[in-house]
C-alpha positions as semicolon CSV with decimal commas, in nm:
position;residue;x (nm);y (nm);z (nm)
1;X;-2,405;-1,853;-0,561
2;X;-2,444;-1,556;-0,324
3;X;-2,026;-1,511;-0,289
4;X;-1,956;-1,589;-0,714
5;X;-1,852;-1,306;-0,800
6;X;-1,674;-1,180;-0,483
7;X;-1,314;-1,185;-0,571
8;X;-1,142;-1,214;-0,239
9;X;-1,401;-1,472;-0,066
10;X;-1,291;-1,628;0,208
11;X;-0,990;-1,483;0,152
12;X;-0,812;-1,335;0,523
13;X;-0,605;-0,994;0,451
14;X;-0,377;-0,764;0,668
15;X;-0,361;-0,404;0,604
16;X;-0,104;-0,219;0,801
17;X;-0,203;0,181;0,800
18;X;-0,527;0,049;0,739
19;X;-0,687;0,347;0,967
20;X;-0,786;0,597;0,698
21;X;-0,677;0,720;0,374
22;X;-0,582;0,443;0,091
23;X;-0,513;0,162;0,379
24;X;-0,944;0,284;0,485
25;X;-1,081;0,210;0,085
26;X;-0,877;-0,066;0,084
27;X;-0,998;-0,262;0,370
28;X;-1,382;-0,146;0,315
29;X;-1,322;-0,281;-0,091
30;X;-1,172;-0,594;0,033
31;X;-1,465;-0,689;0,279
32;X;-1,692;-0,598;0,066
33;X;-1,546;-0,869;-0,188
34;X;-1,588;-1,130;0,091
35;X;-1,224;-1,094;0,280
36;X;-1,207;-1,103;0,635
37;X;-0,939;-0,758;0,704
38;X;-0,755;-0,724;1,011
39;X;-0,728;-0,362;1,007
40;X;-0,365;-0,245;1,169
41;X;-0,230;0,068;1,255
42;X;-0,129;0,317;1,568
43;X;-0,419;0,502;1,536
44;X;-0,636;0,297;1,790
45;X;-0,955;0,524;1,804
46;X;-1,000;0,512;1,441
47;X;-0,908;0,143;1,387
48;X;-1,097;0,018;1,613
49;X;-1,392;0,223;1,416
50;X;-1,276;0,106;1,102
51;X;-1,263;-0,248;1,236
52;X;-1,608;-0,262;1,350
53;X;-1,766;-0,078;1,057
54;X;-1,621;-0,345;0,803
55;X;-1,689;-0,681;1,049
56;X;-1,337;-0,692;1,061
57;X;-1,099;-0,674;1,383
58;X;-0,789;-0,407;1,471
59;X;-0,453;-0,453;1,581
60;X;-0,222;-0,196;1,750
61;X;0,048;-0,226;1,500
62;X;0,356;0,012;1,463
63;X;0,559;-0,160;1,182
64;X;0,870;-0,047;1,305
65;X;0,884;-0,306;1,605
66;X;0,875;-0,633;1,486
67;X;0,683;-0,761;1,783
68;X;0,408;-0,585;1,614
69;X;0,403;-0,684;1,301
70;X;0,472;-1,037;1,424
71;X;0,152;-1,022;1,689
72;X;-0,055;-0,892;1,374
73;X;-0,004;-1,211;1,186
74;X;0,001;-1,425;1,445
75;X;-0,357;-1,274;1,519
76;X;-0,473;-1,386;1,155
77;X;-0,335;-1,727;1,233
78;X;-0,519;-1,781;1,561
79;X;-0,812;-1,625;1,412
80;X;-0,861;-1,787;1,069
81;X;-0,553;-2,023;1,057
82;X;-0,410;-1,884;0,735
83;X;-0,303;-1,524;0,572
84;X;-0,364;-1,502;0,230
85;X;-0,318;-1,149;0,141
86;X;-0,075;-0,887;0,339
87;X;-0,102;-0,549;0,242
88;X;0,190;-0,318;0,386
89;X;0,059;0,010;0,299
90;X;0,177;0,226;0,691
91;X;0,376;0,482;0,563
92;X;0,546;0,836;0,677
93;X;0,670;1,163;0,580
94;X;0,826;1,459;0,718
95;X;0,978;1,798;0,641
96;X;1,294;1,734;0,474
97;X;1,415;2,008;0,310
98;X;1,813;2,016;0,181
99;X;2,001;1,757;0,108
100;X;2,307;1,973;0,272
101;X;2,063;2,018;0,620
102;X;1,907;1,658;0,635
103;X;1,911;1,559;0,995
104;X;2,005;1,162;0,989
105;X;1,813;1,067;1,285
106;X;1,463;1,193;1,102
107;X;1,598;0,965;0,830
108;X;1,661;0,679;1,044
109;X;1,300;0,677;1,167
110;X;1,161;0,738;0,880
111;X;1,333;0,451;0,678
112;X;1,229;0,278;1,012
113;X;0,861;0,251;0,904
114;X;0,844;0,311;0,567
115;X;1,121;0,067;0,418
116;X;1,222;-0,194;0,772
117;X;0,817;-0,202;0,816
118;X;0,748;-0,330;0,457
119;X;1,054;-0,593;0,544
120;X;0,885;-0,698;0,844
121;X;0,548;-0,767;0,705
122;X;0,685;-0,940;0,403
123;X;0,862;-1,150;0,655
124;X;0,633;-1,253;0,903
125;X;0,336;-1,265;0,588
126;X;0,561;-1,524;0,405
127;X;0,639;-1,721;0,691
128;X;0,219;-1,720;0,773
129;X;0,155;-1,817;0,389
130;X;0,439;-2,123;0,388
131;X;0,300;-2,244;0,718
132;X;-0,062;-2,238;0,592
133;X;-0,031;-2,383;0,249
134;X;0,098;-2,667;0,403
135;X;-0,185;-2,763;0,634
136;X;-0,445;-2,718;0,322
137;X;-0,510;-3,028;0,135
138;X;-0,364;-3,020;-0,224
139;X;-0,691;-2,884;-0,400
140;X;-0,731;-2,625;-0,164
141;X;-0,332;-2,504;-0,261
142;X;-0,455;-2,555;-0,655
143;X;-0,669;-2,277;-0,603
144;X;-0,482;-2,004;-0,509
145;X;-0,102;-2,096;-0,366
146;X;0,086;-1,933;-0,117
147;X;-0,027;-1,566;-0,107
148;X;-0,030;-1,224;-0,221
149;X;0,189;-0,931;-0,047
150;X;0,149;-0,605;-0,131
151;X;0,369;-0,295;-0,074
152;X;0,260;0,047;-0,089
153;X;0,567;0,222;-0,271
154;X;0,527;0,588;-0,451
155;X;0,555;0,763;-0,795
156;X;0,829;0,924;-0,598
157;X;1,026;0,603;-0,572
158;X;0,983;0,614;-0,961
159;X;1,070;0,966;-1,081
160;X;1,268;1,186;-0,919
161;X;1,145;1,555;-0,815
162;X;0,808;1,439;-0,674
163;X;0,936;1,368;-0,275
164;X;1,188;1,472;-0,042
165;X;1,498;1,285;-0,057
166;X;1,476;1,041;0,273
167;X;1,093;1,006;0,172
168;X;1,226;0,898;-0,197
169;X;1,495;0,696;-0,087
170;X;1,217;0,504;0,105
171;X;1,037;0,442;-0,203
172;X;1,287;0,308;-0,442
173;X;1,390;0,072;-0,192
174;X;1,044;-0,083;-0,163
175;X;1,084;-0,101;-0,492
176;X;1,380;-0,329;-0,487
177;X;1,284;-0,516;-0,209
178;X;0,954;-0,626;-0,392
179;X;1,173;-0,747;-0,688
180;X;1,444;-0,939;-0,461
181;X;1,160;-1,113;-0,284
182;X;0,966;-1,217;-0,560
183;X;1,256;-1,392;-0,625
184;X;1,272;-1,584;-0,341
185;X;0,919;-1,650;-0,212
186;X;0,790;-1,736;-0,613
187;X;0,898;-2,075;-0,509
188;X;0,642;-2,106;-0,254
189;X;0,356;-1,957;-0,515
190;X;0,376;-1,640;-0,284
191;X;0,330;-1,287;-0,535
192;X;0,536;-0,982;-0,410
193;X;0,420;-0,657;-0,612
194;X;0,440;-0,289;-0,539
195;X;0,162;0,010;-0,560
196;X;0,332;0,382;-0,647
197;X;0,039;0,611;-0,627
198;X;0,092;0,997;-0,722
199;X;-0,131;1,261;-0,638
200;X;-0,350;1,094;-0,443
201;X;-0,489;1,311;-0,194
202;X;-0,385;1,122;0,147
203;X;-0,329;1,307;0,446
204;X;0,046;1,272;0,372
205;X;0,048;1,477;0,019
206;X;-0,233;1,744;0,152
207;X;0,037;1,831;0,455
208;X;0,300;1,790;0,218
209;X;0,118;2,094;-0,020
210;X;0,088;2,236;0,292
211;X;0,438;2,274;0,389
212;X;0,623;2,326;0,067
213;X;0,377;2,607;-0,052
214;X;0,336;2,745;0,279
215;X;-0,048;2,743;0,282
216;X;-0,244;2,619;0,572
217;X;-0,593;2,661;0,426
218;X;-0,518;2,368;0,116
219;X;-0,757;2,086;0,160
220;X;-0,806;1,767;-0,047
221;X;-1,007;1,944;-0,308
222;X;-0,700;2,215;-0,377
223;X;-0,478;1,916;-0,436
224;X;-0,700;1,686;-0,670
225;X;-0,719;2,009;-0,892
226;X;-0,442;2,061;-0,919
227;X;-0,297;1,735;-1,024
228;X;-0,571;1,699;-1,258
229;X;-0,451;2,039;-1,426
230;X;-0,072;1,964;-1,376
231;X;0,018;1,622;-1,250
232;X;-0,174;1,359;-1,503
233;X;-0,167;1,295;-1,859
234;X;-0,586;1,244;-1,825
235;X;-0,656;1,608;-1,860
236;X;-0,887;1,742;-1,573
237;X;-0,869;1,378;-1,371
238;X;-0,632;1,303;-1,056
239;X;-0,640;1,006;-0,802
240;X;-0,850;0,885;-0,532
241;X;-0,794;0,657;-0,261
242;X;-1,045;0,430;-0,443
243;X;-0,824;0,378;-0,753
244;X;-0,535;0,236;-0,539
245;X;-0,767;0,036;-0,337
246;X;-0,934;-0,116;-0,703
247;X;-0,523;-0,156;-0,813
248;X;-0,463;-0,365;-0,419
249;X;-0,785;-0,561;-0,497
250;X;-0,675;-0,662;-0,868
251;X;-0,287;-0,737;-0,691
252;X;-0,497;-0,969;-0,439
253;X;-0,732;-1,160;-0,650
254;X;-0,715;-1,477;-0,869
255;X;-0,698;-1,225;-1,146
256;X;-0,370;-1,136;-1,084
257;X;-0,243;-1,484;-0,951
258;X;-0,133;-1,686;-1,259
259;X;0,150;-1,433;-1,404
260;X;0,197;-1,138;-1,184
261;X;0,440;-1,100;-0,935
262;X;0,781;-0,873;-0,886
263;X;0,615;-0,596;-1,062
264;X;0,516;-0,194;-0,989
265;X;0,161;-0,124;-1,040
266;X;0,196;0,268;-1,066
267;X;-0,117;0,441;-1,003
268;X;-0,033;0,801;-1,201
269;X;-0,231;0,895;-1,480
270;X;0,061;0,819;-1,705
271;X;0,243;1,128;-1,558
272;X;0,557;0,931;-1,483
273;X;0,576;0,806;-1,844
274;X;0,578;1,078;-2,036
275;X;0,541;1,479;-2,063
276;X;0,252;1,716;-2,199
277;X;0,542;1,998;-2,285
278;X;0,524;1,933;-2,667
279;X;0,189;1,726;-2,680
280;X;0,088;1,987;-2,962
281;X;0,330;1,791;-3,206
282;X;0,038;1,561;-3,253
283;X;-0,156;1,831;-3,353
């Protein structure tokens, strides 16, 4: 009765970037709702932390070598025999700039990490999830089927004017590669969905204020006010690294399991669907 209402018990779960920021939240929600999280990432100091603070274990993992990301699942396997949820949330940026001055190898290792990593883990996550489900007896697949994979896309990859061009490009073909693989891996009860956070202040978008307003002093704080004021249709409220960890947990859980699957969860306040400019017409 202890583990009722924990709504990833049991479950086993792979976060790539799962050092800090959202991929951090994410792992400490999931564990908290009875996963075991095999936290992955290229920051070794602070995995390794991460890892042992949650009961968990780390993984050197740079999703742009597909040794890596193969090793990482291949660790879940050994460990637990099965993968239930992958959660391919490592992610980049850099200083872009003009389209007229981009420099194509930045691109190249950007789209490296950011769109061939997501590839990876969705490959090497279904291939886990097929394996598994067949060595579980057929109650144990009633309960749950193949899997859940999650991709960590951007409100960027949604609406343009809110990323640098390689950075967006990056985006909107997560975006498309969620939808082509739902597709495919449906048949083996595996979901594919997407998370496109905005304004959530992440390392990445604090350096990213940083840059484009020229203004080394901006911390997290700067940034949530200012989306609240500018960037949300929830007056005076912005994004955490919470609310896209509660949005992965929802994506992971039964809750999401019988329907759901091919879709964009975006995490934005609403400020992608619509603009304040003439909200005084409802006056």
């Amino acid at each position: 009765m202890a583990n009722s209402n924990k709504r990833l018990n049991k479950k086993v779960a792979i976060i790539t970037g799962g050092a800090r920021g959202i991929g951090a939240a994410t792992a400490r929600l999931f564990t908290e709702n009875g996963a075991y999280v095999i936290v992955a990432d290229i920051l070794d100091e602070e995995g390794v932390r991460m890892a042992e603070s949650i009961g968990g274990c780390y993984v050197h993992c740079d999703v742009s070598k597909e040794a890596d990301v193969e090793a990482a699942v291949e660790l879940a396997m050994r460990r637990k025999g099965r993968l239930d949820v992958m959660f391919n949330n490592a992610g980049m940026a850099v200083n872009e700039g003009s389209i007229m001055e981009m420099d194509i190898k930045m691109v190249n290792k950007l789209v490296s990490v950011n769109v061939n990593g997501v590839l990876l883990g969705i490959k090497h996550a279904a291939k886990a999830m097929i394996k598994a489900k067949f060595s579980f007896d057929a109650s144990e697949n009633a309960k749950g089927g193949g899997g859940s994979i999650i991709c960590t896309s951007s409100s960027s990859g949604v609406m343009g004017g809110l990323g640098g061009h390689a950075y967006t490009l990056s985006k909107g073909a997560i975006n498309g590669l969620v939808k082509t693989t739902a597709c495919e891996l449906g048949s083996h009860s595996i979901r594919v969905n997407s998370i496109s956070p905005h304004g959530v202040p992440t390392e990445i978008l604090v350096n990213a204020y940083r840059t484009y307003l020229h203004n080394d002093r901006i911390d997290a704080a700067e940034v949530t006010k200012t989306v609240a004021e500018k960037g949300s249709l929830l007056t005076g409220r912005a994004g955490t690294v919470e609310d896209v960890a509660q949005a992965a947990l929802f994506l992971a859980s039964e809750e999401s399991s019988r329907f759901i699957t091919g879709h964009n969860l975006v995490i934005d306040g609403g400020y992608t669907s619509a603009t304040t400019t003439m909200r005084y017409i409802y006056d």
